[in-house]
Coordinates of C-alpha atoms in Angstrom, one line a residue:
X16 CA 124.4 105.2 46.9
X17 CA 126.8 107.5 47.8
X18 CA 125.9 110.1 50.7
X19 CA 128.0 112.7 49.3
X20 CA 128.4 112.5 46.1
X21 CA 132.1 111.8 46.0
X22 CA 133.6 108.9 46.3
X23 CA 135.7 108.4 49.9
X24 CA 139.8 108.1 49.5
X25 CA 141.5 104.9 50.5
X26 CA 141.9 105.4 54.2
X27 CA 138.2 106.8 54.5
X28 CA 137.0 103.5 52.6
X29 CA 139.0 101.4 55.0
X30 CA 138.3 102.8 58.1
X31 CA 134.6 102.5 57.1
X32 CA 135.3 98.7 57.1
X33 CA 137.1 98.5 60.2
X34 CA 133.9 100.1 61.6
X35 CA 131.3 97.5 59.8
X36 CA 134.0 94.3 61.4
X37 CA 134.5 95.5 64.6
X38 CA 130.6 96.2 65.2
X39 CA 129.6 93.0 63.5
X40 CA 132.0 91.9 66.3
X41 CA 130.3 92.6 68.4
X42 CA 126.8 92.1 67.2
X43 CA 127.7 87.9 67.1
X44 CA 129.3 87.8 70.5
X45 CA 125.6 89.4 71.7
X46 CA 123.5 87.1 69.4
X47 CA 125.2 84.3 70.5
X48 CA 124.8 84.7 74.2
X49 CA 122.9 82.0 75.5
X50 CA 122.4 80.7 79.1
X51 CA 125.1 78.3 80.5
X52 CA 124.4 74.7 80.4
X53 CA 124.5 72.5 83.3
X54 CA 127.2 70.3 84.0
X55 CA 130.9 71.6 84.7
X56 CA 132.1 69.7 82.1
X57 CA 129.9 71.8 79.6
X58 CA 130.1 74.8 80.9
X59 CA 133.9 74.6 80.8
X60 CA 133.9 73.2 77.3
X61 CA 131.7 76.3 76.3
X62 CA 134.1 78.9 77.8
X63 CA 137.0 77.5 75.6
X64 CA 134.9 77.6 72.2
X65 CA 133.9 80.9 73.4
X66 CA 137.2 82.1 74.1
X67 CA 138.4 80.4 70.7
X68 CA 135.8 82.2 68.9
X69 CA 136.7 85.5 70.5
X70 CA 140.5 85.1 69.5
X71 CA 139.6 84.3 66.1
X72 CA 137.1 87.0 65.1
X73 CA 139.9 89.5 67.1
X74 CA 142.6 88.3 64.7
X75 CA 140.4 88.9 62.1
X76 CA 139.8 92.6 62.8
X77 CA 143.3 92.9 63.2
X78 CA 143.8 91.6 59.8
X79 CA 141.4 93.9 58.8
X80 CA 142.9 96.7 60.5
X81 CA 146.2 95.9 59.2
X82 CA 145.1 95.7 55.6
X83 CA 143.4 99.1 56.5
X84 CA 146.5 100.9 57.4
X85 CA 148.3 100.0 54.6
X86 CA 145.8 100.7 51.8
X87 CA 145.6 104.3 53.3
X88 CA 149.4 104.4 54.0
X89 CA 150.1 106.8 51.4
X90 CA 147.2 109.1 52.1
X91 CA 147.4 108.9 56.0
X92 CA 151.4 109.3 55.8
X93 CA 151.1 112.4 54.0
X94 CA 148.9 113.8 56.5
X95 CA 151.2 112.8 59.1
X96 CA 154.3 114.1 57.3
X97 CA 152.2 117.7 57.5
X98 CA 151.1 116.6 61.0
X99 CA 154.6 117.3 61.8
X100 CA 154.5 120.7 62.1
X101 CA 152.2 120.7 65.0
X102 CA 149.5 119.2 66.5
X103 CA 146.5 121.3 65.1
X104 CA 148.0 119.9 61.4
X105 CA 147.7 116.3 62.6
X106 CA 143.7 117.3 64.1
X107 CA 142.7 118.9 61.2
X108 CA 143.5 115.8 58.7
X109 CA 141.8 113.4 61.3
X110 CA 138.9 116.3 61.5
X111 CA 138.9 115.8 57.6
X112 CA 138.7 112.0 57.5
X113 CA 135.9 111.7 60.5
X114 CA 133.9 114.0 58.1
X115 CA 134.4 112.3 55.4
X116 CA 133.5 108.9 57.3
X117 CA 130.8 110.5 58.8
X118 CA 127.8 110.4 56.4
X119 CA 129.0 106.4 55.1
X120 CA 128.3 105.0 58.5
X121 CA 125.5 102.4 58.3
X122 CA 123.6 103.5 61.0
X123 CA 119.9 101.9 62.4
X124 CA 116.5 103.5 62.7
X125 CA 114.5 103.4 65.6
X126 CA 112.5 100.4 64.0
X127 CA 115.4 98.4 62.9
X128 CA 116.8 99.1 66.5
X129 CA 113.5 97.6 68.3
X130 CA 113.3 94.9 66.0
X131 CA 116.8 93.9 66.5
X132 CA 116.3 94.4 70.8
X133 CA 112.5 93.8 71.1
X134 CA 111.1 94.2 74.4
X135 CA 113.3 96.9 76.0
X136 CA 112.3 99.9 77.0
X137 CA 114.3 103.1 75.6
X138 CA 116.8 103.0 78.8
X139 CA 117.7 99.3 78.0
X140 CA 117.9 99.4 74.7
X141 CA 120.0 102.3 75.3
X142 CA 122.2 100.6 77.4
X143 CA 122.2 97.5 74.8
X144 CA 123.6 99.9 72.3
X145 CA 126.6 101.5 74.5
X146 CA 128.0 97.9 75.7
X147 CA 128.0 96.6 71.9
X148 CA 129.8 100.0 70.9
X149 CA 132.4 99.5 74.4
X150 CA 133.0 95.7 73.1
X151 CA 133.8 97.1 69.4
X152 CA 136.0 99.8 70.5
X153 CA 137.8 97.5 72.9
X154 CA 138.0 95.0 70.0
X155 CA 139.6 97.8 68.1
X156 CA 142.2 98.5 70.7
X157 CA 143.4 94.5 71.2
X158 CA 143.7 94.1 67.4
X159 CA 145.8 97.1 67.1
X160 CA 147.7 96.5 70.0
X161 CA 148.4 92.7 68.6
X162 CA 149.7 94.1 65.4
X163 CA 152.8 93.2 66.1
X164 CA 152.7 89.3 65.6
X165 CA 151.4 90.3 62.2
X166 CA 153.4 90.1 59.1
X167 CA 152.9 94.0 58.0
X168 CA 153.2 96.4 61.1
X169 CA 152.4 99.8 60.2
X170 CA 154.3 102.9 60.8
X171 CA 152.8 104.0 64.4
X172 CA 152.2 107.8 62.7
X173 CA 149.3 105.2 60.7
X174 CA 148.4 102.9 63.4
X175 CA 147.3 105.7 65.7
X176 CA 145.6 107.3 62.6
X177 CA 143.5 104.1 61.9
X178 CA 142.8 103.0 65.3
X179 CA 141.3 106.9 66.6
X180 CA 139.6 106.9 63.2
X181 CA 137.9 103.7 63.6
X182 CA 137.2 104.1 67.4
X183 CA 135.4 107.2 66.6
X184 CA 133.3 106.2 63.6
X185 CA 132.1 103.5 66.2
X186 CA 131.3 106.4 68.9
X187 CA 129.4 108.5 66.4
X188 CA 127.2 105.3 65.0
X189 CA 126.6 105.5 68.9
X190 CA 125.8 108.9 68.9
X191 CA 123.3 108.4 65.9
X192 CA 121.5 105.2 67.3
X193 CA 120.9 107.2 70.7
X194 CA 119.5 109.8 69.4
X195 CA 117.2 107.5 67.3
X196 CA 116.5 105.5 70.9
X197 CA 115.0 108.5 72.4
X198 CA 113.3 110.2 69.5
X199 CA 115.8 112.7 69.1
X200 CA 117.0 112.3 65.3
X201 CA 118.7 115.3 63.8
X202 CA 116.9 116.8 60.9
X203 CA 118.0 117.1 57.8
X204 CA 119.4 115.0 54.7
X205 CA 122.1 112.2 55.7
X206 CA 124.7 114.6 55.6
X207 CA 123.9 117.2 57.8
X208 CA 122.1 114.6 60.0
X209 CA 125.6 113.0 60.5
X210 CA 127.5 116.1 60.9
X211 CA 125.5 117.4 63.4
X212 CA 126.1 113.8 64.9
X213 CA 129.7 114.4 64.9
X214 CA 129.2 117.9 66.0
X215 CA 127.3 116.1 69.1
X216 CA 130.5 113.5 69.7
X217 CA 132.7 116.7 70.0
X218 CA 130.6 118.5 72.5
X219 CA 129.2 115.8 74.4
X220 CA 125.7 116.4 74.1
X221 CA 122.7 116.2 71.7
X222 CA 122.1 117.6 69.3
X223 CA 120.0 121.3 69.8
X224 CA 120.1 122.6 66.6
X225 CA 119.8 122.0 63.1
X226 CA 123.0 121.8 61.7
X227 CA 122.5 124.2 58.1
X228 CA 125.9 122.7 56.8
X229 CA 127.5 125.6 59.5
X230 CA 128.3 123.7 62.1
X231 CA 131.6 122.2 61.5
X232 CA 132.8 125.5 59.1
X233 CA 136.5 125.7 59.2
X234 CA 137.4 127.7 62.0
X235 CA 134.3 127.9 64.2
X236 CA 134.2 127.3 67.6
X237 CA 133.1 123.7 67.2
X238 CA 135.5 122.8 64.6
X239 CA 138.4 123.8 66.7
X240 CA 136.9 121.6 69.6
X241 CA 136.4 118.4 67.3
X242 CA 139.9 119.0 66.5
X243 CA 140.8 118.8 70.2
X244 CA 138.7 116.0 70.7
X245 CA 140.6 114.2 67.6
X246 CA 143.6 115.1 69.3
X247 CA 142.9 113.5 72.7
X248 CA 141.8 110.3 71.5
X249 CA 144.7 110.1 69.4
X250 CA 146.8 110.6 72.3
X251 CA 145.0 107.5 74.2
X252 CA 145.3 105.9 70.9
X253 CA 149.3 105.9 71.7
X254 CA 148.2 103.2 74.2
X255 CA 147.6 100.4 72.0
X256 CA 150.9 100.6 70.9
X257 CA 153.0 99.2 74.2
X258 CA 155.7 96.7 74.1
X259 CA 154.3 92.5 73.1
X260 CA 150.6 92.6 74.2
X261 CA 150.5 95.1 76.8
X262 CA 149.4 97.4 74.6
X263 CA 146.4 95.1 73.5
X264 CA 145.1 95.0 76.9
X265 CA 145.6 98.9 78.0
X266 CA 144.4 99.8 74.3
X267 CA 141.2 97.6 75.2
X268 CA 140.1 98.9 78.4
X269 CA 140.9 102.2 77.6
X270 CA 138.6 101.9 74.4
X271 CA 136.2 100.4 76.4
X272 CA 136.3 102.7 79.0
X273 CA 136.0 105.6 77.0
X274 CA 133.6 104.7 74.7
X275 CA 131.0 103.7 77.9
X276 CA 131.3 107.3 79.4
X277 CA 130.5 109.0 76.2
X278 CA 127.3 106.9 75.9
X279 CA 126.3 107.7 79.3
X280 CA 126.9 111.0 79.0
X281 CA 124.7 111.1 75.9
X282 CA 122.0 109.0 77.0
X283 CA 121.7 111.3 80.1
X284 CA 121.7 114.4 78.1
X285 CA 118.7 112.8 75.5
X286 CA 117.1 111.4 78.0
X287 CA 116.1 114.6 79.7
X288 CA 114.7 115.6 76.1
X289 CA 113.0 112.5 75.4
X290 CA 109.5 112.5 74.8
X291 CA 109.9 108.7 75.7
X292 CA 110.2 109.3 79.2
X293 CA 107.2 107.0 80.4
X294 CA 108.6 104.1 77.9
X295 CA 107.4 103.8 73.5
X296 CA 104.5 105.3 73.0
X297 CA 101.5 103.6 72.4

């Protein structure tokens, strides 16, 4: 059922499913982690299926990223056309599109999260959750920086569009789970519980108040400084987009990279607040 009420646009719908492949992504390469056999030979053998694997669930994403970019095309290149005119124009339609995301993102309860990473403690399964979110974000950045041996390349105004839209619906399903990991949920329905998420990917912090739909009211404070975080990350976004397949491996570490430090700062920041901090409650 639909969160809102409304029903997303084209490029909110795809992004949404960039964000489902490139965490499912990275769920499989973690399930499927297994200790190395003995034997060279097998070991080796392993590390090419691996590698195989890896190259074709990446071209996948890419595929799906692709196909992303041009359904919202028309929607996305309008914005751009007004994002012309400055950079706040170009923020304030990503601002729009991460809020629109926002409350769609499939995002797990503490049980699911225990069940799915049993025996860890909050801090591990903590840390669990911001290296599956580094891999998908990387995983975003290689399949958008190998767009270019694809058959449709985007216009780059649409490739940076998708890419900082999907990266950050992966940071704020981060954002969410954490909070869940250290008993820290957001009150509210689903919508204000994931606005005040997004409130807490702009400020870099938990969340400290209920959100009352006023958080992210055009204008305020906050608005203005998710609009300048938009704005960054669409500037590292750029990135991705370097000649052959440079761009896949700065676009991947930089992802990677940037999606790490916001967990850590997070998990820091919750886990002062935690009522967890001797481990789950009996």
């Amino acid at each position: 059922m639909d969160a809102t009420g409304d029903q997303p646009d084209e490029f909110t719908r795809a992004a949404l499913e960039a964000v489902s492949e490139a965490t499912e992504l990275a769920d499989r390469e973690d399930r499927e982690l297994e200790p190395p056999r003995r034997g060279w030979r097998r070991r080796l053998g392993r590390r090419v299926t691996e590698r195989a694997e890896r190259r074709k669930r990446i071209q996948r994403l890419g595929g799906v990223l692709s196909t992303a970019a041009r359904r919202g095309a028309a929607s996305a290149g309008r914005g751009a056309v007004s994002a012309g005119r400055g950079v706040s124009a170009s923020s304030r339609w990503l601002s729009a599109r991460v809020l629109a995301m926002a409350p769609r993102i499939q995002v797990r309860n503490l049980d699911m999260l225990r069940a799915q990473f049993p025996d860890r403690s909050p801090d591990e399964l903590a840390q669990a959750l911001i290296e599956g979110a580094a891999k998908a974000s990387a995983a975003v950045g290689v399949a958008v920086g190998a767009w270019s041996v694809l058959p449709f390349v985007p216009a780059a105004g649409v490739e940076i569009a998708t890419e900082t839209v999907t990266v950050v619906g992966i940071e704020i399903k981060l954002v969410a789970e954490l909070h869940e990991v250290y008993g820290r949920p957001a009150p509210g329905g689903v919508v204000d519980r994931m606005t005040a998420y997004v409130g807490a990917w702009a400020q870099r912090r938990g969340v400290a108040l209920a959100p009352g739909g006023l958080v992210l009211v055009a204008g305020s404070p906050l608005a203005r400084q998710l609009q300048r975080r938009l704005a960054a990350k669409a500037g590292r976004s750029v990135f991705s987009l370097g000649p052959l397949l440079t761009g896949a491996a700065a676009g991947g570490l930089i992802n990677r990279r940037e999606t790490r430090k916001l967990g850590r700062i997070l998990s820091d920041d919750l886990r002062a607040r935690s009522p967890y901090r001797n481990g789950w409650p009996d």
